[in-house]
Coordinates of C-alpha atoms and ligand atoms in Angstrom, one line a residue:
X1 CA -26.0 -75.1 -4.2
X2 CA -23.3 -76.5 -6.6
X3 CA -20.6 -78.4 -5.1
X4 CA -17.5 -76.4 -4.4
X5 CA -14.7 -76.3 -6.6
X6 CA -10.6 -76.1 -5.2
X7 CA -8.3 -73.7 -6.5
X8 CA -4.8 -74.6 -6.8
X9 CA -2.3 -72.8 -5.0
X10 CA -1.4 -69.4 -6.6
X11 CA 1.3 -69.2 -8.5
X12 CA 4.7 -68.8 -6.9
X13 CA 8.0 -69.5 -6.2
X14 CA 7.0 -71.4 -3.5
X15 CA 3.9 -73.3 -5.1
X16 CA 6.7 -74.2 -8.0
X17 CA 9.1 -75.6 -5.8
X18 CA 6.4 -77.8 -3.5
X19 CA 5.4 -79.1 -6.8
X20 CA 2.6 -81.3 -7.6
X21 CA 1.0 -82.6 -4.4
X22 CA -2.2 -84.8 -4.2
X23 CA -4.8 -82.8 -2.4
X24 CA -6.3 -84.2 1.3
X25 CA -9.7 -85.7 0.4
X26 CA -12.7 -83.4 0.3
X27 CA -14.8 -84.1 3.5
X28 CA -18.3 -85.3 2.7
X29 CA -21.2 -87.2 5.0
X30 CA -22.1 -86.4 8.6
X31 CA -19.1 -86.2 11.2
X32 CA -18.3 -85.2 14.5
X33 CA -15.2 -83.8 16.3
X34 CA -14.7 -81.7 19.4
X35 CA -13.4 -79.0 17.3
X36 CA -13.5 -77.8 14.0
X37 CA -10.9 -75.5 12.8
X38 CA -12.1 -73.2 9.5
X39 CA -9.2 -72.5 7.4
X40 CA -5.8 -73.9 6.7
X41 CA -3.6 -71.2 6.9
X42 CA -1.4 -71.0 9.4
X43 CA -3.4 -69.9 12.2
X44 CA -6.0 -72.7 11.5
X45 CA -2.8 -75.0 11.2
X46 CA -1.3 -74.1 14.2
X47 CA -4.5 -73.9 16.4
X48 CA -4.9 -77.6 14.8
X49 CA -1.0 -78.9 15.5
X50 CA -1.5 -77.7 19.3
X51 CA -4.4 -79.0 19.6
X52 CA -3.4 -82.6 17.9
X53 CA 0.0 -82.4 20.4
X54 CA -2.5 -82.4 23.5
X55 CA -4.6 -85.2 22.4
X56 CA -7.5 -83.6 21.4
X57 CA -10.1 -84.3 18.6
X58 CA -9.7 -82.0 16.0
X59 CA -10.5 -81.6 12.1
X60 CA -9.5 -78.2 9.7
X61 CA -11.5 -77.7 7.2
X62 CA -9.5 -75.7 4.1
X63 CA -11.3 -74.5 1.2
X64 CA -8.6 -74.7 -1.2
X65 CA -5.1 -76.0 -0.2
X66 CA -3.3 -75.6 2.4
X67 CA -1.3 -72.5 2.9
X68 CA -3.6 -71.5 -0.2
X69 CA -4.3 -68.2 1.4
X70 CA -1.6 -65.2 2.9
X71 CA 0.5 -68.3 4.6
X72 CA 1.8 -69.7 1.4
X73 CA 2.1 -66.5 -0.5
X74 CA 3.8 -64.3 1.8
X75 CA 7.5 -63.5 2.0
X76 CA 8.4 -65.5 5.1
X77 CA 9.7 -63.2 7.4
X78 CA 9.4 -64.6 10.5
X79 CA 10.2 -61.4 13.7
X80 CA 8.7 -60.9 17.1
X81 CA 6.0 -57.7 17.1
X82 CA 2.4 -57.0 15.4
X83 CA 1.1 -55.2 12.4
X84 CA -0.1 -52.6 15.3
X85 CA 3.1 -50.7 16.3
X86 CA 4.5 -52.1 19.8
X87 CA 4.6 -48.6 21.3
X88 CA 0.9 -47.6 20.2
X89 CA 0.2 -51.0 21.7
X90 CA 1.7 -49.2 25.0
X91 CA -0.5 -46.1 24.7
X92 CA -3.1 -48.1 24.9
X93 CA -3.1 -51.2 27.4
X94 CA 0.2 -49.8 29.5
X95 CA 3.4 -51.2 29.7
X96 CA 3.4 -54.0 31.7
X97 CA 0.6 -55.6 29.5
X98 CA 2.6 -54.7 26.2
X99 CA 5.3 -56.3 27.4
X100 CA 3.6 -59.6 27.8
X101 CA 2.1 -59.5 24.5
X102 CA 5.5 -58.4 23.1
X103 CA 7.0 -61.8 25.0
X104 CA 3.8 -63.6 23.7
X105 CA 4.7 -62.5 20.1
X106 CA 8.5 -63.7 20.5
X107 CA 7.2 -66.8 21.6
X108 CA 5.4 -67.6 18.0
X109 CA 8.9 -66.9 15.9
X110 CA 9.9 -69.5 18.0
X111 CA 7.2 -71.6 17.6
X112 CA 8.0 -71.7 13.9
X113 CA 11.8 -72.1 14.9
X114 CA 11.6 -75.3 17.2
X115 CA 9.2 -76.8 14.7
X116 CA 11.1 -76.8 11.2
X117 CA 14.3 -78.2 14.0
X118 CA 12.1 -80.8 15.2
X119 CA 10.9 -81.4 11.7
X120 CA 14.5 -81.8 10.1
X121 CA 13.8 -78.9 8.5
X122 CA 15.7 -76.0 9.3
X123 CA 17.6 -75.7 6.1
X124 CA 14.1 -73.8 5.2
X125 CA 15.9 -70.9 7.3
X126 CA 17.5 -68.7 4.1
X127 CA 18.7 -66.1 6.6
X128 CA 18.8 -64.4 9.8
X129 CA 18.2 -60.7 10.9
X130 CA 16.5 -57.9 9.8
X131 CA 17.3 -54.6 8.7
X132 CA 14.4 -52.0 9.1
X133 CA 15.5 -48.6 6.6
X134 CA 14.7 -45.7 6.4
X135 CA 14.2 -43.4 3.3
X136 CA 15.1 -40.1 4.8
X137 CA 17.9 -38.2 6.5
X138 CA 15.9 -37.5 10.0
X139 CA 17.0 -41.0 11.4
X140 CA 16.2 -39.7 15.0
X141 CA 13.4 -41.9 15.7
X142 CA 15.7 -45.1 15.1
X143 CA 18.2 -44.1 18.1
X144 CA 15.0 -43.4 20.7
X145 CA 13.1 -47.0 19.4
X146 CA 16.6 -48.7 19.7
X147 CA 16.9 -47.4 22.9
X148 CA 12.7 -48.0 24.0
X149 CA 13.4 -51.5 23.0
X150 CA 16.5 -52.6 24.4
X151 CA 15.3 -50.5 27.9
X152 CA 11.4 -51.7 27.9
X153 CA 11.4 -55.2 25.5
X154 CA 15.0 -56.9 26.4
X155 CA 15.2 -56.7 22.3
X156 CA 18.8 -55.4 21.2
X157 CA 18.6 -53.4 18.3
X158 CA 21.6 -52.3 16.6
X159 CA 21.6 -48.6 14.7
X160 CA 23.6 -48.8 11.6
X161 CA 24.6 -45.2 10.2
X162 CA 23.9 -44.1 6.6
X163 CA 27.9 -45.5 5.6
X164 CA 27.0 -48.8 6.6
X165 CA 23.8 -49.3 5.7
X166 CA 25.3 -47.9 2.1
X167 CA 27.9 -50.7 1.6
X168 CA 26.0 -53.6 2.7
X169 CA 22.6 -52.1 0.8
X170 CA 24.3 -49.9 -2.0
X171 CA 21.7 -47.1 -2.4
X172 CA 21.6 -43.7 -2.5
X173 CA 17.9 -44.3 -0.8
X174 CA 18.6 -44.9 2.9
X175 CA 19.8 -42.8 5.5
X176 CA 20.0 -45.4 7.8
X177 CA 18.5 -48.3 9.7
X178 CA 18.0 -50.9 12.9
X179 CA 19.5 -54.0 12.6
X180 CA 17.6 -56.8 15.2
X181 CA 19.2 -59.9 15.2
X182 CA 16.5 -62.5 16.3
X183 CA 14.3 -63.1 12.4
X184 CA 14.6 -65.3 9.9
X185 CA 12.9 -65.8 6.7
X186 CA 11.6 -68.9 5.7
X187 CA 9.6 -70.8 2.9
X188 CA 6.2 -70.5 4.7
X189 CA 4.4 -72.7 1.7
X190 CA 6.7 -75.5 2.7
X191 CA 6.5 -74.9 6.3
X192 CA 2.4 -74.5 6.2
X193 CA 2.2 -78.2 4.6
X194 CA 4.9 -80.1 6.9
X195 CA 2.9 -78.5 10.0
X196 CA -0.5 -80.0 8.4
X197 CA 1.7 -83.9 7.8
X198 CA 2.8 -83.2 11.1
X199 CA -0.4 -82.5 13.3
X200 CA -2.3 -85.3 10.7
X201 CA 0.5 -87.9 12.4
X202 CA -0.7 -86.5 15.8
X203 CA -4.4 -87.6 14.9
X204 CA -5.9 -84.4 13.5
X205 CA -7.8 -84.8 10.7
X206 CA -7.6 -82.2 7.3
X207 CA -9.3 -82.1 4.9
X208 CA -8.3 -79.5 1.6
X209 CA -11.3 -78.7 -0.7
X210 CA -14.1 -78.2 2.0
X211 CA -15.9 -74.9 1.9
X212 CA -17.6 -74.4 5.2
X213 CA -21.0 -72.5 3.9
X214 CA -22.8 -72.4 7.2
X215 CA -23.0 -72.4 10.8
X216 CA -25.4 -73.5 13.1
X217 CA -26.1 -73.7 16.7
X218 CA -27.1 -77.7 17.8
X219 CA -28.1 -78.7 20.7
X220 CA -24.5 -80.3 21.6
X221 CA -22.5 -77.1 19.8
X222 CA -22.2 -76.2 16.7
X223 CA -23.0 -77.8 13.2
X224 CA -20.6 -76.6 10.3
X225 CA -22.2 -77.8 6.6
X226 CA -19.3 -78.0 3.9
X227 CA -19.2 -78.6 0.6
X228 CA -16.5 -80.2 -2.1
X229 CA -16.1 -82.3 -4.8
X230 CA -17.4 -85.3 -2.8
X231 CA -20.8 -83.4 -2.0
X232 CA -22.0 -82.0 0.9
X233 CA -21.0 -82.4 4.7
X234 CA -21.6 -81.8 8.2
X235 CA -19.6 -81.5 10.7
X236 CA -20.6 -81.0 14.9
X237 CA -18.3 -79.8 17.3
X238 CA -18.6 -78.6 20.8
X239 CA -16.2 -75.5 19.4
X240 CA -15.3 -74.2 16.0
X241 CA -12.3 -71.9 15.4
X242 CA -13.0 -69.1 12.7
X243 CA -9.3 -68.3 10.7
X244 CA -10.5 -68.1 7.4
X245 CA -9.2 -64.4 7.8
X246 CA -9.2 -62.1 4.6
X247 CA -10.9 -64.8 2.4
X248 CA -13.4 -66.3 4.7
X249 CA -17.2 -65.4 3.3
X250 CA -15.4 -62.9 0.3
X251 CA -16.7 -65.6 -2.4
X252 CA -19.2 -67.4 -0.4
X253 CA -21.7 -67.5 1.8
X254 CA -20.9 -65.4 5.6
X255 CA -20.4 -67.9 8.3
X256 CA -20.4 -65.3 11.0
X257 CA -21.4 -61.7 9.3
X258 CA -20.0 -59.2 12.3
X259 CA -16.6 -61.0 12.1
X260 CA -16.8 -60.8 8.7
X261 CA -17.1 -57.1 8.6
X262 CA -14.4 -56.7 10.5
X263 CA -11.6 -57.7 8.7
X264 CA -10.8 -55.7 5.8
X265 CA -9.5 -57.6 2.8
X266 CA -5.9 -55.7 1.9
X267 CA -3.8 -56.5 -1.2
X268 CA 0.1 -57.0 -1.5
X269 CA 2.1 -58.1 -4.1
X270 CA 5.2 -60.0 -4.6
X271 CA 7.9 -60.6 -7.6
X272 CA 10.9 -63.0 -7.9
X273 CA 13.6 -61.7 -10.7
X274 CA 15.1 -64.5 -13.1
X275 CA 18.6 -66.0 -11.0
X276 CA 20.8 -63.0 -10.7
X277 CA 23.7 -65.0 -8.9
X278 CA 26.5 -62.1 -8.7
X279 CA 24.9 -59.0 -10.1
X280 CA 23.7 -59.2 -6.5
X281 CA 26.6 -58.2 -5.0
X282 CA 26.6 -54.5 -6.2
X283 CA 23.7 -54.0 -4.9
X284 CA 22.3 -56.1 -2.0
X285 CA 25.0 -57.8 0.8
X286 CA 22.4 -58.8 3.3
X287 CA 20.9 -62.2 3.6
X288 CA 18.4 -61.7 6.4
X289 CA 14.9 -59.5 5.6
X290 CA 15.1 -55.7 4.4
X291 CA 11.9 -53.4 5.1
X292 CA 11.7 -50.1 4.4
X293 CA 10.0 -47.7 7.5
X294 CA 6.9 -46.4 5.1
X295 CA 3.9 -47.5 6.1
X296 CA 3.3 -48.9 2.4
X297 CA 6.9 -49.8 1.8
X298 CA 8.8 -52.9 0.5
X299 CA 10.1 -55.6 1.7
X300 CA 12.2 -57.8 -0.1
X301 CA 14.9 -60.3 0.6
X302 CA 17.1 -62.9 -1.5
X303 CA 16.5 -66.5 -1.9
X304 CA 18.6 -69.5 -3.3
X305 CA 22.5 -69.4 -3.3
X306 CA 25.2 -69.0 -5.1
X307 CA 24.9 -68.4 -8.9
X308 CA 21.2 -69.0 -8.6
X309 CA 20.4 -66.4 -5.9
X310 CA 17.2 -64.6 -6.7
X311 CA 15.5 -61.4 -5.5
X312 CA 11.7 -61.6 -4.2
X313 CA 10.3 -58.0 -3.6
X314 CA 7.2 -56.7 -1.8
X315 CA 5.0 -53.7 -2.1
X316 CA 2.5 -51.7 -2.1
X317 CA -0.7 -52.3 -0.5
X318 CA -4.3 -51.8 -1.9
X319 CA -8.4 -53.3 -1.5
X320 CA -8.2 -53.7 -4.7
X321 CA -9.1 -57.9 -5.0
X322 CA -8.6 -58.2 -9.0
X323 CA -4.7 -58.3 -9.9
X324 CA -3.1 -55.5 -11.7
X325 CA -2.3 -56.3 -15.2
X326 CA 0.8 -54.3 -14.6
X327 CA 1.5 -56.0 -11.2
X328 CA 5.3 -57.4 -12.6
X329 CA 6.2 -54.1 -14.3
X330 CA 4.8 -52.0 -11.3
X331 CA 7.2 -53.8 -8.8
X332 CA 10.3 -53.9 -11.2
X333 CA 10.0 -50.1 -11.6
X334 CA 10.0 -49.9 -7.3
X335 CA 13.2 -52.1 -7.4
X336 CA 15.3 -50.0 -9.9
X337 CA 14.4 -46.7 -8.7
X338 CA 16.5 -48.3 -5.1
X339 CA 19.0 -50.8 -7.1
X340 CA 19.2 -49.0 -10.8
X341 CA 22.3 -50.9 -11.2
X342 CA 20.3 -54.3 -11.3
X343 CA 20.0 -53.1 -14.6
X344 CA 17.0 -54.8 -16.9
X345 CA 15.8 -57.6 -14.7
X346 CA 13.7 -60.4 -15.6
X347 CA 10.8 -61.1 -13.4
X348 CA 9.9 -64.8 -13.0
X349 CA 7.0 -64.8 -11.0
X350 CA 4.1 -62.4 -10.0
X351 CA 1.7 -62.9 -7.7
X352 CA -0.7 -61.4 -5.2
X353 CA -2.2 -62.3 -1.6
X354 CA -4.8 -61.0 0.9
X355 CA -4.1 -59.7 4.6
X356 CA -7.0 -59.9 6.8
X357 CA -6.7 -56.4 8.9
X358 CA -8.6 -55.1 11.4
X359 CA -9.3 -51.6 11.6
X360 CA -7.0 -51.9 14.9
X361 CA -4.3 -53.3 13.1
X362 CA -4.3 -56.3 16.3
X363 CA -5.7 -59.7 15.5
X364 CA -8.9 -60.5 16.7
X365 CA -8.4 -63.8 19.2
X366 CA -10.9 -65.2 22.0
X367 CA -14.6 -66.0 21.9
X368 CA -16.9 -64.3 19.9
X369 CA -18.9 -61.5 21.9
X370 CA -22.6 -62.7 22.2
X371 CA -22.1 -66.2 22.1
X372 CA -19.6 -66.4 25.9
X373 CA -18.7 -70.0 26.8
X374 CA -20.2 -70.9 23.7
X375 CA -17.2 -72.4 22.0
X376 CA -17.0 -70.0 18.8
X377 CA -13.9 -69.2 18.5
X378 CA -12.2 -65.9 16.2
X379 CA -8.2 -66.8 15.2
X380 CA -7.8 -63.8 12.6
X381 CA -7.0 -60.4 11.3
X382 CA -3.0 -61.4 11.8
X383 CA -2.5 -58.1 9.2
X384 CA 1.2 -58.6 7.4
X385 CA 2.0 -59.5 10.8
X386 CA 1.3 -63.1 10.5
X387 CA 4.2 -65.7 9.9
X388 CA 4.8 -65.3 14.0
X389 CA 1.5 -64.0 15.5
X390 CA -0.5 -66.6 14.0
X391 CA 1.9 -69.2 15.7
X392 CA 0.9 -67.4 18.8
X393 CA -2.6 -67.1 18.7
X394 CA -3.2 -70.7 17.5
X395 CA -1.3 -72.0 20.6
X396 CA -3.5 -69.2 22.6
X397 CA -6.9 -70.6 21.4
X398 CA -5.4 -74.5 21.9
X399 CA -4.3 -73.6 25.5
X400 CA -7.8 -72.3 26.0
X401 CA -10.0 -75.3 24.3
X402 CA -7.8 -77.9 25.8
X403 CA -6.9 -76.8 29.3
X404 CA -9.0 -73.5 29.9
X405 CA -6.3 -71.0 29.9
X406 CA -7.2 -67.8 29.5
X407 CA -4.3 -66.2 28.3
X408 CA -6.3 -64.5 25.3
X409 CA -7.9 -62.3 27.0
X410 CA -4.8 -60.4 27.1
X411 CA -6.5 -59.4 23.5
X412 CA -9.6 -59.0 24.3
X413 CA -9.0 -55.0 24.3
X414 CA -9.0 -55.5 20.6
X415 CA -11.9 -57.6 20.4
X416 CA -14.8 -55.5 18.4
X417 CA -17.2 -55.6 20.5
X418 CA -20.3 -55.7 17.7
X419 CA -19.2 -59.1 16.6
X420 CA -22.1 -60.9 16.2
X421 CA -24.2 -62.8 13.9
X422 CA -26.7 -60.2 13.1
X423 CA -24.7 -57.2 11.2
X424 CA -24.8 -57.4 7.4
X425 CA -21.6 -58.9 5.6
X426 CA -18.2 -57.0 4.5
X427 CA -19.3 -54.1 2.8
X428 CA -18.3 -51.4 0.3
X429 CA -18.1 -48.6 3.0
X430 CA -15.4 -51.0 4.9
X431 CA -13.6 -51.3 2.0
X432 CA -13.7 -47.9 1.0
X433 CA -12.8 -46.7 4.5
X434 CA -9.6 -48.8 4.4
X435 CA -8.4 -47.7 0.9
X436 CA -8.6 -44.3 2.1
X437 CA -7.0 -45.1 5.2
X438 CA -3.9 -46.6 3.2
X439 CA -4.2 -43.6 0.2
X440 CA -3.8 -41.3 3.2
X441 CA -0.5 -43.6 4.7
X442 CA 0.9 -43.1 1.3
X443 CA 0.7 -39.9 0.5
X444 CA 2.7 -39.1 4.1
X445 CA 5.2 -41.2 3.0
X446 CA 5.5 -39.2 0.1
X447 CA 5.7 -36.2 1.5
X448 CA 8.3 -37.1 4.3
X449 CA 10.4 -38.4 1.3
X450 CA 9.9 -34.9 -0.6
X451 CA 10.8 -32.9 2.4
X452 CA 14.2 -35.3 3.1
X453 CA 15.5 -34.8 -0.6
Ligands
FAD501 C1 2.1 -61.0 -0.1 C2 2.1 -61.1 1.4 C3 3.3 -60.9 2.1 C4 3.3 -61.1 3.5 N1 4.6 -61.1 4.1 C5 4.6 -61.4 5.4 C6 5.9 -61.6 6.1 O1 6.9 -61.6 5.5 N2 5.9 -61.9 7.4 C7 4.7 -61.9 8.1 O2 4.8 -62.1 9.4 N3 3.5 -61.8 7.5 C8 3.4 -61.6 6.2 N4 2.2 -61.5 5.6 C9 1.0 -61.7 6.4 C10 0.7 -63.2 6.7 O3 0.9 -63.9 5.5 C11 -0.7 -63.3 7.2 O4 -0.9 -62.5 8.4 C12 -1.0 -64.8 7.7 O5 -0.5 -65.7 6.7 C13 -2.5 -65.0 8.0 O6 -2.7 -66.3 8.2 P1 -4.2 -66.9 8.4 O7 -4.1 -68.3 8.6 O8 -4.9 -66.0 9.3 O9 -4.9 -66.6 6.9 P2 -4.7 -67.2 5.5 O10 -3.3 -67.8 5.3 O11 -5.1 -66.2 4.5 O12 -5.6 -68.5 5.5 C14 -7.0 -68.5 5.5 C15 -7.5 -69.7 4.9 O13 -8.9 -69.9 5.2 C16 -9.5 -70.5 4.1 N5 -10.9 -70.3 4.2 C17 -11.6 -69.1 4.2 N6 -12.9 -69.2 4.4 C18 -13.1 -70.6 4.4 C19 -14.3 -71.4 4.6 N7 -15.5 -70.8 4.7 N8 -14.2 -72.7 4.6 C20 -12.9 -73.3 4.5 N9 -11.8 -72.6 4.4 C21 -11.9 -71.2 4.3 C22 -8.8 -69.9 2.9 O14 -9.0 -70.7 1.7 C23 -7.4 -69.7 3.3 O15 -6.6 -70.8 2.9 C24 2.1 -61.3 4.2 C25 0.9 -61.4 3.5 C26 0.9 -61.3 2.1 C27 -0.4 -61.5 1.4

């Protein structure tokens, strides 16, 4: 097999301003650590940073870069919950249980928080609070989640009528929203690489461009073979972490085909506009994140300051892996049918990422079914969820290799129970299923729109 070759990072505001960094040496040559972490995102990164803090041998292996996947090309909005909505959560495991996974999900905004504080890095917060909108006149629904929330969650959520939402977002398009005080957005590119400096000083060891291509049971473990630039490697470990998510066997070789199969590669796309500075202010007075309620909505937000404050919008959702020609034109259009009075805006940069979804919409944490006390570990499927609940689950899969907490089995009702080795790889009919799924989500949206005007 020909040795791997690293891609850069994609494109992006943020990959423009981290700049030109030399890559972590390619791992190469027989090794051994307790545990090997598979993929640098931020759930690898964060399982490795725990697990670095408690003392214990660990070394990520990252394909690319790090943050080279969904963590350094999403739009950094860092708020408690999951991509699976917290009262469907409900239906399904009861209240008291939601609750704790609720608290559970809380706890990884703040994660994130305490570490760019303790990092010196908090001036990577651009903004607090979040305003969720809605797109037609029957706000009902936001009163009875305000009041689900603030009764059931301890989370205060503040309804904002259609006037208000109208002068601080000046759009005919909302009706009206739920302001929660408690996220932040953040530069997650810069954040994914001083987390990876930071658990390296704590004795972890990374390593960017190191495809793992296989995985073996050994008499001690597990033995992980890599390749990169430097030829190939092996790794053994008494427990290796799978968060490779989306991308993880999509242009190689499966490491673990059931897991594989059950995350569904979804698209998402993301623009920032040339500096806009005050043509801003007729049309967007809000510095925290803005989500629409449509299950394929956008999300968008504004970054930099004064006279060189930019917009970076979100949207749509597809399986689609190869990037629209007319990804920049296709996002510009979504922008001025809500904001016409941007006028002709310039669109700097384009660029697309990968969430890894289950078909649950809850990430898939804990041991692998099949393989019990084995020390295979699944850290994925975080959705467009991610920026917190991969914060969460690293520290939930740390907790449990380092002092045997079981705290993630408060997942486990999520936990597909056909993961194994022995089911083919991610195929077509997943795929398929998924687009339809998210055709289908679209065209409700639509039609709740077409009804409300
Ligand atoms: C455009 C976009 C916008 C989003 N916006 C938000 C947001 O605002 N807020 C939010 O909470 N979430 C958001 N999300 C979702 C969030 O980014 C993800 O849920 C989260 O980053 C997933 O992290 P991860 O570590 O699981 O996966 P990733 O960040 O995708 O990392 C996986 C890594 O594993 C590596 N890898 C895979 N296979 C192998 C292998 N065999 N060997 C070695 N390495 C391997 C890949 O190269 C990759 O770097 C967004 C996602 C996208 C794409």
């Amino acid at each position: 097999m020909a040795d791997h070759h690293a891609e850069p990072h994609a494109a992006s505001l943020y990959a423009a301003d981290l700049g030109e960094t030399p890559p972590r040496p390619p791992l190469a040559g027989s090794h051994e650590s307790e545990t090997v972490v598979i993929g640098g995102g931020l759930a690898g990164l964060t399982a490795t940073w725990q697990l670095a803090a408690a003392g214990r041998d660990v070394t990520l292996v990252e394909a690319n870069r790090i943050g080279w996947g969904a963590s350094g090309r999403n739009a950094g909005f860092v708020s408690p919950g999951f991509s699976e909505s917290i009262f469907a959560i409900e239906r399904q495991v009861g209240k008291p249980q939601a609750r704790q996974l609720y608290d559970l999900s809380r706890a990884g905004g703040r994660f994130v928080h305490d570490r760019l504080v303790d990092l010196d890095m908090a001036g990577l917060i651009g903004g607090h609070g979040w305003l969720k909108v809605v797109r037609h006149p029957r706000t009902g629904g936001l009163e009875e989640r305000a009041a689900r929330m603030g009764r059931d969650y301890d989370v205060e959520l503040a309804l904002w009528p259609r006037e208000a939402v109208r002068e601080t977002l000046v759009t005919e398009r909302y009706f009206g929203a739920l302001h929660d005080p408690e996220p932040f957005h953040i530069d997650p590119l810069a954040y994914a690489v001083a987390l990876a400096d930071d658990a390296q000083r704590r004795g972890a060891v990374l390593h960017d461009g190191t495809l793992a291509v296989s995985l073996e049971r050994s008499l001690s473990g597990w033995q992980v073979r890599t390749s990169g630039e430097n030829g190939p490697g092996t790794i053994k470990a008494r427990h290796v972490v799978l968060a490779g998510s989306a991308y993880q066997g999509l242009d190689a070789p499966a490491l673990w085909p059931g897991l594989e199969r059950a995350v569904v590669p979804v698209a998402t796309y993301i623009v920032t506009t040339t500096p806009l500075g005050e043509r801003l202010d007729a049309a967007i007075r809000f510095a925290g994140c803005i989500a629409d309620t449509r299950r394929a909505g956008n999300y968008y937000r504004i970054v930099g300051s004064g006279g060189d404050r930019r917009l970076m919008w979100g949207g749509r959702i597809t399986t689609r892996r190869d990037e629209p020609a007319r990804l920049a034109a296709m996002l510009k259009a979504d922008m001025s049918a809500v904001y016409p009075q941007l006028g002709d805006v310039g669109i700097e940069t384009a660029w697309s990422g990968l969430m890894g979804y289950a078909r649950t919409k809850m990430p898939i944490i804990g041991l692998m079914a099949g393989a019990r006390a084995a020390g295979l570990w699944a850290l994925t499927a975080f959705g467009g969820h991610g920026m917190n609940t991969t914060a969460m689950g690293g520290g939930l899969i740390a907790g449990a290799i380092a002092e045997n907490d079981d705290s993630w089995r408060l997942f486990e009702a999520w936990h597909p129970g056909f993961i194994d080795r022995t089911i083919g790889g991610r195929n077509l009919i997943g795929r398929t299923a998924a687009q339809l799924v998210y055709w289908g989500m679209q065209a409700r949206d639509r039609l709740e729109e077409r009804r409300a005007n």
